[in-house]
Amino acid sequence: MEQTLTLTPKRVTDTRVEMSQVMEPGDANFLGKVFGGTILAKIDLCAYATASRFSGTICVTASFDRVDFLEPIEVGELVSFVGFVSYAGRTSVEVTIEVYAENILKGVKRHTNTARVTMVAIRDNRPTPVPKLVCETRDDKIRFLEGKLRRELRFRHREERQRIFDEYAAATDAELDELLQHERLS
Ligand SMILES: CC(C)(COP(=O)(O)OP(=O)(O)OC[C@H]1O[C@@H](n2cnc3c(N)ncnc32)[C@H](O)[C@@H]1OP(=O)(O)O)[C@@H](O)C(=O)NCCC(=O)NCCS
């Protein structure tokens, strides 16, 4: 696919991508509701379209934040994925995707998920700079600051978790037993 080098700053509003699809019987899990994996795949696709439109390059998925499935989505519902760039780093962007499910017969629409996906712009098989994100509204500005904070907390959390995992790996059997004993009592 041809890629254009475009580092012209872009407004949040110009990054918005909306994709909608009716959920089919093939999307159902063993309870007849829509598979979580179907929704995650569409979130990923929407994040790809949003980040690639923003950067003018092919983007790849670097990470997914936690996605909670608060209520089931039914087969036959129209599911919409609305993506926009909420934070832009040097070569990566955070895309926020809001998911809505609509019962098209009753005309009732509900918000089912919010997902945040970090996408990295790629050129010549290497991460490449993305344009600056222009935050015009108060919401844009707050979301940008939240995205920056989420990124910092992600890094800090990963380091902290790895430090503790390394301690577990280096512990003696007696120390592990003591830790387990403590967990059972607490
Ligand atoms: C994502 C990827 C390109 C990063 O490559 P890398 O050599 O680590 O690149 P860098 O260290 O230069 O980081 C590039 C950017 O990605 C971000 N990044 C890297 N790994 C990340 C992760 N796990 N989560 C979030 N952001 C990440 C960095 O913070 C950096 O952002 P910035 O430029 O805005 O500061 C590389 O790990 C990759 O190709 N992963 C596989 C992607 C893929 O195939 N996805 C689909 C899976 S099926």
PDB file of C-alpha atoms and ligand atoms in Angstrom:
ATOM      1  CA  MET A   1       0.000   0.000   0.000  1.00  0.00           C
ATOM      2  CA  GLU A   2       1.349   3.460  -0.913  1.00  0.00           C
ATOM      3  CA  GLN A   3       2.229   5.656   2.074  1.00  0.00           C
ATOM      4  CA  THR A   4       2.396   9.458   2.105  1.00  0.00           C
ATOM      5  CA  LEU A   5       4.791  11.309   4.410  1.00  0.00           C
ATOM      6  CA  THR A   6       2.466  13.736   6.174  1.00  0.00           C
ATOM      7  CA  LEU A   7       3.625  15.315   9.409  1.00  0.00           C
ATOM      8  CA  THR A   8       1.177  18.200   9.188  1.00  0.00           C
ATOM      9  CA  PRO A   9      -0.468  18.551  12.641  1.00  0.00           C
ATOM     10  CA  LYS A  10      -3.959  17.074  12.749  1.00  0.00           C
ATOM     11  CA  ARG A  11      -6.990  17.934  14.831  1.00  0.00           C
ATOM     12  CA  VAL A  12      -8.533  15.263  17.042  1.00  0.00           C
ATOM     13  CA  THR A  13     -11.820  15.694  15.230  1.00  0.00           C
ATOM     14  CA  ASP A  14     -10.138  14.812  11.904  1.00  0.00           C
ATOM     15  CA  THR A  15      -8.898  11.491  13.308  1.00  0.00           C
ATOM     16  CA  ARG A  16     -12.419  10.163  13.978  1.00  0.00           C
ATOM     17  CA  VAL A  17     -13.273   6.824  12.355  1.00  0.00           C
ATOM     18  CA  GLU A  18     -16.622   5.078  12.711  1.00  0.00           C
ATOM     19  CA  MET A  19     -17.242   1.480  11.666  1.00  0.00           C
ATOM     20  CA  SER A  20     -20.529  -0.380  12.127  1.00  0.00           C
ATOM     21  CA  GLN A  21     -21.542  -3.970  11.627  1.00  0.00           C
ATOM     22  CA  VAL A  22     -24.577  -6.120  12.358  1.00  0.00           C
ATOM     23  CA  MET A  23     -23.588  -9.098  14.521  1.00  0.00           C
ATOM     24  CA  GLU A  24     -24.295 -12.379  12.723  1.00  0.00           C
ATOM     25  CA  PRO A  25     -24.945 -15.917  14.038  1.00  0.00           C
ATOM     26  CA  GLY A  26     -21.305 -16.776  13.185  1.00  0.00           C
ATOM     27  CA  ASP A  27     -20.199 -14.157  15.759  1.00  0.00           C
ATOM     28  CA  ALA A  28     -21.951 -15.999  18.614  1.00  0.00           C
ATOM     29  CA  ASN A  29     -20.335 -17.797  21.529  1.00  0.00           C
ATOM     30  CA  PHE A  30     -21.720 -20.943  23.196  1.00  0.00           C
ATOM     31  CA  LEU A  31     -24.328 -18.910  25.068  1.00  0.00           C
ATOM     32  CA  GLY A  32     -25.595 -17.289  21.873  1.00  0.00           C
ATOM     33  CA  LYS A  33     -24.075 -13.896  22.734  1.00  0.00           C
ATOM     34  CA  VAL A  34     -21.342 -12.190  20.701  1.00  0.00           C
ATOM     35  CA  PHE A  35     -17.796 -13.486  21.267  1.00  0.00           C
ATOM     36  CA  GLY A  36     -15.487 -11.111  23.151  1.00  0.00           C
ATOM     37  CA  GLY A  37     -12.829 -11.932  20.553  1.00  0.00           C
ATOM     38  CA  THR A  38     -15.085 -10.683  17.730  1.00  0.00           C
ATOM     39  CA  ILE A  39     -15.374  -7.328  19.485  1.00  0.00           C
ATOM     40  CA  LEU A  40     -11.615  -7.166  20.197  1.00  0.00           C
ATOM     41  CA  ALA A  41     -10.794  -7.875  16.533  1.00  0.00           C
ATOM     42  CA  LYS A  42     -13.069  -5.031  15.385  1.00  0.00           C
ATOM     43  CA  ILE A  43     -11.584  -2.699  18.017  1.00  0.00           C
ATOM     44  CA  ASP A  44      -8.122  -3.544  16.633  1.00  0.00           C
ATOM     45  CA  LEU A  45      -9.280  -2.853  13.074  1.00  0.00           C
ATOM     46  CA  CYS A  46     -10.831   0.473  14.065  1.00  0.00           C
ATOM     47  CA  ALA A  47      -7.612   1.409  15.922  1.00  0.00           C
ATOM     48  CA  TYR A  48      -5.623   0.530  12.801  1.00  0.00           C
ATOM     49  CA  ALA A  49      -7.796   2.724  10.550  1.00  0.00           C
ATOM     50  CA  THR A  50      -7.741   5.627  13.020  1.00  0.00           C
ATOM     51  CA  ALA A  51      -3.970   5.554  13.641  1.00  0.00           C
ATOM     52  CA  SER A  52      -3.046   4.973   9.992  1.00  0.00           C
ATOM     53  CA  ARG A  53      -5.278   7.809   8.769  1.00  0.00           C
ATOM     54  CA  PHE A  54      -3.691  10.088  11.378  1.00  0.00           C
ATOM     55  CA  SER A  55      -0.077   9.129  10.615  1.00  0.00           C
ATOM     56  CA  GLY A  56      -0.316   8.512   6.878  1.00  0.00           C
ATOM     57  CA  THR A  57       1.622   5.271   7.413  1.00  0.00           C
ATOM     58  CA  ILE A  58       0.859   1.657   8.144  1.00  0.00           C
ATOM     59  CA  CYS A  59       0.482   1.227  11.916  1.00  0.00           C
ATOM     60  CA  VAL A  60       0.864  -1.905  14.029  1.00  0.00           C
ATOM     61  CA  THR A  61      -0.727  -2.755  17.355  1.00  0.00           C
ATOM     62  CA  ALA A  62       1.781  -2.414  20.208  1.00  0.00           C
ATOM     63  CA  SER A  63      -0.577  -2.986  23.128  1.00  0.00           C
ATOM     64  CA  PHE A  64      -4.146  -3.161  24.329  1.00  0.00           C
ATOM     65  CA  ASP A  65      -5.230  -1.703  27.636  1.00  0.00           C
ATOM     66  CA  ARG A  66      -7.599  -3.724  29.750  1.00  0.00           C
ATOM     67  CA  VAL A  67     -11.058  -4.028  28.119  1.00  0.00           C
ATOM     68  CA  ASP A  68     -14.007  -4.860  30.363  1.00  0.00           C
ATOM     69  CA  PHE A  69     -17.108  -6.529  28.957  1.00  0.00           C
ATOM     70  CA  LEU A  70     -19.779  -5.111  31.201  1.00  0.00           C
ATOM     71  CA  GLU A  71     -22.809  -6.530  29.421  1.00  0.00           C
ATOM     72  CA  PRO A  72     -23.423  -8.975  26.570  1.00  0.00           C
ATOM     73  CA  ILE A  73     -24.000  -7.952  22.959  1.00  0.00           C
ATOM     74  CA  GLU A  74     -26.729  -9.851  21.131  1.00  0.00           C
ATOM     75  CA  VAL A  75     -26.649 -11.399  17.682  1.00  0.00           C
ATOM     76  CA  GLY A  76     -28.649  -9.079  15.376  1.00  0.00           C
ATOM     77  CA  GLU A  77     -27.507  -5.903  17.136  1.00  0.00           C
ATOM     78  CA  LEU A  78     -25.754  -3.168  15.180  1.00  0.00           C
ATOM     79  CA  VAL A  79     -22.365  -2.574  16.795  1.00  0.00           C
ATOM     80  CA  SER A  80     -20.545   0.700  16.161  1.00  0.00           C
ATOM     81  CA  PHE A  81     -16.880   1.356  16.861  1.00  0.00           C
ATOM     82  CA  VAL A  82     -15.924   5.013  17.121  1.00  0.00           C
ATOM     83  CA  GLY A  83     -12.173   5.642  17.197  1.00  0.00           C
ATOM     84  CA  PHE A  84     -10.130   8.810  17.634  1.00  0.00           C
ATOM     85  CA  VAL A  85      -6.536   9.589  18.548  1.00  0.00           C
ATOM     86  CA  SER A  86      -6.492  10.601  22.207  1.00  0.00           C
ATOM     87  CA  TYR A  87      -2.709  10.971  22.632  1.00  0.00           C
ATOM     88  CA  ALA A  88       0.233  11.163  20.240  1.00  0.00           C
ATOM     89  CA  GLY A  89       3.803  10.402  21.276  1.00  0.00           C
ATOM     90  CA  ARG A  90       6.859  10.417  18.992  1.00  0.00           C
ATOM     91  CA  THR A  91       6.110   7.315  16.909  1.00  0.00           C
ATOM     92  CA  SER A  92       3.141   5.895  18.788  1.00  0.00           C
ATOM     93  CA  VAL A  93      -0.437   6.994  19.355  1.00  0.00           C
ATOM     94  CA  GLU A  94      -3.095   6.016  21.811  1.00  0.00           C
ATOM     95  CA  VAL A  95      -6.418   5.387  20.057  1.00  0.00           C
ATOM     96  CA  THR A  96      -9.595   5.453  22.136  1.00  0.00           C
ATOM     97  CA  ILE A  97     -12.423   3.323  20.780  1.00  0.00           C
ATOM     98  CA  GLU A  98     -15.949   3.648  22.098  1.00  0.00           C
ATOM     99  CA  VAL A  99     -18.201   0.675  21.367  1.00  0.00           C
ATOM    100  CA  TYR A 100     -21.985   0.982  21.103  1.00  0.00           C
ATOM    101  CA  ALA A 101     -24.566  -1.751  20.548  1.00  0.00           C
ATOM    102  CA  GLU A 102     -27.953  -0.883  19.086  1.00  0.00           C
ATOM    103  CA  ASN A 103     -31.083  -2.975  19.049  1.00  0.00           C
ATOM    104  CA  ILE A 104     -32.169  -1.832  15.594  1.00  0.00           C
ATOM    105  CA  LEU A 105     -35.736  -3.079  15.991  1.00  0.00           C
ATOM    106  CA  LYS A 106     -36.322  -1.098  19.189  1.00  0.00           C
ATOM    107  CA  GLY A 107     -33.986   1.791  18.320  1.00  0.00           C
ATOM    108  CA  VAL A 108     -32.260   1.445  21.682  1.00  0.00           C
ATOM    109  CA  LYS A 109     -28.514   2.126  21.757  1.00  0.00           C
ATOM    110  CA  ARG A 110     -26.129   1.547  24.651  1.00  0.00           C
ATOM    111  CA  HIS A 111     -22.456   2.110  25.317  1.00  0.00           C
ATOM    112  CA  THR A 112     -20.823  -1.269  25.952  1.00  0.00           C
ATOM    113  CA  ASN A 113     -17.040  -0.748  26.057  1.00  0.00           C
ATOM    114  CA  THR A 114     -14.221   1.756  26.004  1.00  0.00           C
ATOM    115  CA  ALA A 115     -10.902   0.442  24.687  1.00  0.00           C
ATOM    116  CA  ARG A 116      -7.489   2.051  24.428  1.00  0.00           C
ATOM    117  CA  VAL A 117      -4.998   0.683  21.944  1.00  0.00           C
ATOM    118  CA  THR A 118      -1.427   1.854  21.394  1.00  0.00           C
ATOM    119  CA  MET A 119      -0.475   1.793  17.714  1.00  0.00           C
ATOM    120  CA  VAL A 120       3.004   2.424  16.303  1.00  0.00           C
ATOM    121  CA  ALA A 121       3.577   4.044  12.895  1.00  0.00           C
ATOM    122  CA  ILE A 122       5.906   2.014  10.681  1.00  0.00           C
ATOM    123  CA  ARG A 123       8.012   3.043   7.691  1.00  0.00           C
ATOM    124  CA  ASP A 124      10.729   0.855   6.179  1.00  0.00           C
ATOM    125  CA  ASN A 125      10.042  -1.691   8.947  1.00  0.00           C
ATOM    126  CA  ARG A 126      10.953   0.810  11.696  1.00  0.00           C
ATOM    127  CA  PRO A 127       8.874   3.064  13.973  1.00  0.00           C
ATOM    128  CA  THR A 128       8.527   6.480  12.321  1.00  0.00           C
ATOM    129  CA  PRO A 129       7.413   9.883  13.710  1.00  0.00           C
ATOM    130  CA  VAL A 130       3.725  10.750  13.767  1.00  0.00           C
ATOM    131  CA  PRO A 131       2.218  14.244  13.325  1.00  0.00           C
ATOM    132  CA  LYS A 132       1.443  16.474  16.299  1.00  0.00           C
ATOM    133  CA  LEU A 133      -2.094  16.157  17.645  1.00  0.00           C
ATOM    134  CA  VAL A 134      -3.994  19.448  17.801  1.00  0.00           C
ATOM    135  CA  CYS A 135      -6.261  19.512  20.851  1.00  0.00           C
ATOM    136  CA  GLU A 136      -8.904  22.182  20.277  1.00  0.00           C
ATOM    137  CA  THR A 137     -11.563  21.480  22.861  1.00  0.00           C
ATOM    138  CA  ARG A 138     -11.363  21.155  26.621  1.00  0.00           C
ATOM    139  CA  ASP A 139     -12.229  17.419  26.264  1.00  0.00           C
ATOM    140  CA  ASP A 140      -9.397  16.948  23.720  1.00  0.00           C
ATOM    141  CA  LYS A 141      -6.937  18.536  26.136  1.00  0.00           C
ATOM    142  CA  ILE A 142      -8.090  16.475  29.118  1.00  0.00           C
ATOM    143  CA  ARG A 143      -7.984  13.245  27.076  1.00  0.00           C
ATOM    144  CA  PHE A 144      -4.466  14.055  25.841  1.00  0.00           C
ATOM    145  CA  LEU A 145      -3.221  14.609  29.414  1.00  0.00           C
ATOM    146  CA  GLU A 146      -4.994  11.423  30.551  1.00  0.00           C
ATOM    147  CA  GLY A 147      -3.374   9.492  27.672  1.00  0.00           C
ATOM    148  CA  LYS A 148       0.069  10.786  28.619  1.00  0.00           C
ATOM    149  CA  LEU A 149      -0.498   9.806  32.237  1.00  0.00           C
ATOM    150  CA  ARG A 150      -1.797   6.350  31.232  1.00  0.00           C
ATOM    151  CA  ARG A 151       1.356   5.828  29.175  1.00  0.00           C
ATOM    152  CA  GLU A 152       3.614   6.812  32.102  1.00  0.00           C
ATOM    153  CA  LEU A 153       1.674   4.608  34.536  1.00  0.00           C
ATOM    154  CA  ARG A 154       1.852   1.699  32.057  1.00  0.00           C
ATOM    155  CA  PHE A 155       5.650   1.938  31.934  1.00  0.00           C
ATOM    156  CA  ARG A 156       5.944   2.343  35.706  1.00  0.00           C
ATOM    157  CA  HIS A 157       3.538  -0.535  36.351  1.00  0.00           C
ATOM    158  CA  ARG A 158       5.415  -2.814  33.935  1.00  0.00           C
ATOM    159  CA  GLU A 159       8.744  -2.106  35.650  1.00  0.00           C
ATOM    160  CA  GLU A 160       7.302  -2.599  39.117  1.00  0.00           C
ATOM    161  CA  ARG A 161       5.585  -5.861  38.111  1.00  0.00           C
ATOM    162  CA  GLN A 162       8.784  -7.177  36.525  1.00  0.00           C
ATOM    163  CA  ARG A 163      10.748  -6.320  39.672  1.00  0.00           C
ATOM    164  CA  ILE A 164       8.331  -8.352  41.812  1.00  0.00           C
ATOM    165  CA  PHE A 165       8.258 -11.262  39.325  1.00  0.00           C
ATOM    166  CA  ASP A 166      12.069 -11.330  39.417  1.00  0.00           C
ATOM    167  CA  GLU A 167      11.893 -11.533  43.228  1.00  0.00           C
ATOM    168  CA  TYR A 168       9.503 -14.505  42.986  1.00  0.00           C
ATOM    169  CA  ALA A 169      11.793 -16.231  40.481  1.00  0.00           C
ATOM    170  CA  ALA A 170      14.817 -15.723  42.770  1.00  0.00           C
ATOM    171  CA  ALA A 171      13.023 -16.791  45.986  1.00  0.00           C
ATOM    172  CA  THR A 172      13.822 -20.072  47.734  1.00  0.00           C
ATOM    173  CA  ASP A 173      11.079 -22.706  48.139  1.00  0.00           C
ATOM    174  CA  ALA A 174      10.829 -21.808  51.840  1.00  0.00           C
ATOM    175  CA  GLU A 175      10.344 -18.127  50.986  1.00  0.00           C
ATOM    176  CA  LEU A 176       7.639 -19.021  48.413  1.00  0.00           C
ATOM    177  CA  ASP A 177       5.855 -21.185  51.015  1.00  0.00           C
ATOM    178  CA  GLU A 178       5.989 -18.294  53.466  1.00  0.00           C
ATOM    179  CA  LEU A 179       4.492 -15.930  50.875  1.00  0.00           C
ATOM    180  CA  LEU A 180       1.706 -18.442  50.069  1.00  0.00           C
ATOM    181  CA  GLN A 181       0.996 -18.942  53.762  1.00  0.00           C
ATOM    182  CA  HIS A 182       0.670 -15.182  54.143  1.00  0.00           C
ATOM    183  CA  GLU A 183      -1.724 -14.989  51.124  1.00  0.00           C
ATOM    184  CA  ARG A 184      -3.975 -17.710  52.601  1.00  0.00           C
ATOM    185  CA  LEU A 185      -4.204 -15.981  55.956  1.00  0.00           C
ATOM    186  CA  SER A 186      -4.844 -12.499  54.594  1.00  0.00           C
TER     187      SER A 186
HETATM  188  C1  LIG B   1       5.490  -2.200  18.336  1.00  0.00           C
HETATM  189  C2  LIG B   1       6.921  -2.305  17.812  1.00  0.00           C
HETATM  190  C3  LIG B   1       6.974  -1.748  16.386  1.00  0.00           C
HETATM  191  C4  LIG B   1       7.803  -1.457  18.723  1.00  0.00           C
HETATM  192  O1  LIG B   1       9.122  -1.638  18.255  1.00  0.00           O
HETATM  193  P1  LIG B   1      10.375  -1.192  19.156  1.00  0.00           P
HETATM  194  O2  LIG B   1      11.605  -1.592  18.461  1.00  0.00           O
HETATM  195  O3  LIG B   1      10.149  -1.587  20.578  1.00  0.00           O
HETATM  196  O4  LIG B   1      10.276   0.360  18.996  1.00  0.00           O
HETATM  197  P2  LIG B   1      10.708   1.524  19.991  1.00  0.00           P
HETATM  198  O5  LIG B   1      11.341   1.048  21.243  1.00  0.00           O
HETATM  199  O6  LIG B   1      11.430   2.517  19.129  1.00  0.00           O
HETATM  200  O7  LIG B   1       9.284   2.143  20.389  1.00  0.00           O
HETATM  201  C5  LIG B   1       8.486   2.787  19.412  1.00  0.00           C
HETATM  202  C6  LIG B   1       7.262   3.330  20.085  1.00  0.00           C
HETATM  203  O8  LIG B   1       6.437   2.246  20.452  1.00  0.00           O
HETATM  204  C7  LIG B   1       6.093   2.347  21.821  1.00  0.00           C
HETATM  205  N1  LIG B   1       5.987   0.997  22.320  1.00  0.00           N
HETATM  206  C8  LIG B   1       6.860  -0.025  22.126  1.00  0.00           C
HETATM  207  N2  LIG B   1       6.399  -1.142  22.724  1.00  0.00           N
HETATM  208  C9  LIG B   1       5.212  -0.815  23.300  1.00  0.00           C
HETATM  209  C10 LIG B   1       4.250  -1.535  24.062  1.00  0.00           C
HETATM  210  N3  LIG B   1       4.403  -2.817  24.347  1.00  0.00           N
HETATM  211  N4  LIG B   1       3.160  -0.878  24.489  1.00  0.00           N
HETATM  212  C11 LIG B   1       2.966   0.427  24.196  1.00  0.00           C
HETATM  213  N5  LIG B   1       3.841   1.171  23.467  1.00  0.00           N
HETATM  214  C12 LIG B   1       4.946   0.542  23.040  1.00  0.00           C
HETATM  215  C13 LIG B   1       7.233   3.116  22.451  1.00  0.00           C
HETATM  216  O9  LIG B   1       6.845   3.735  23.645  1.00  0.00           O
HETATM  217  C14 LIG B   1       7.532   4.118  21.366  1.00  0.00           C
HETATM  218  O10 LIG B   1       6.598   5.172  21.423  1.00  0.00           O
HETATM  219  P3  LIG B   1       7.021   6.733  21.183  1.00  0.00           P
HETATM  220  O11 LIG B   1       7.895   6.798  19.971  1.00  0.00           O
HETATM  221  O12 LIG B   1       5.731   7.455  20.983  1.00  0.00           O
HETATM  222  O13 LIG B   1       7.741   7.159  22.420  1.00  0.00           O
HETATM  223  C15 LIG B   1       7.454  -3.783  17.797  1.00  0.00           C
HETATM  224  O14 LIG B   1       7.493  -4.270  19.132  1.00  0.00           O
HETATM  225  C16 LIG B   1       6.597  -4.694  16.955  1.00  0.00           C
HETATM  226  O15 LIG B   1       6.746  -4.735  15.731  1.00  0.00           O
HETATM  227  N6  LIG B   1       5.672  -5.445  17.609  1.00  0.00           N
HETATM  228  C17 LIG B   1       4.767  -6.315  16.872  1.00  0.00           C
HETATM  229  C18 LIG B   1       3.584  -5.518  16.339  1.00  0.00           C
HETATM  230  C19 LIG B   1       2.555  -6.449  15.758  1.00  0.00           C
HETATM  231  O16 LIG B   1       2.873  -7.279  14.956  1.00  0.00           O
HETATM  232  N7  LIG B   1       1.299  -6.261  16.198  1.00  0.00           N
HETATM  233  C20 LIG B   1       0.244  -7.167  15.835  1.00  0.00           C
HETATM  234  C21 LIG B   1       0.274  -8.339  16.727  1.00  0.00           C
HETATM  235  S1  LIG B   1      -0.646  -9.672  16.099  1.00  0.00           S
END
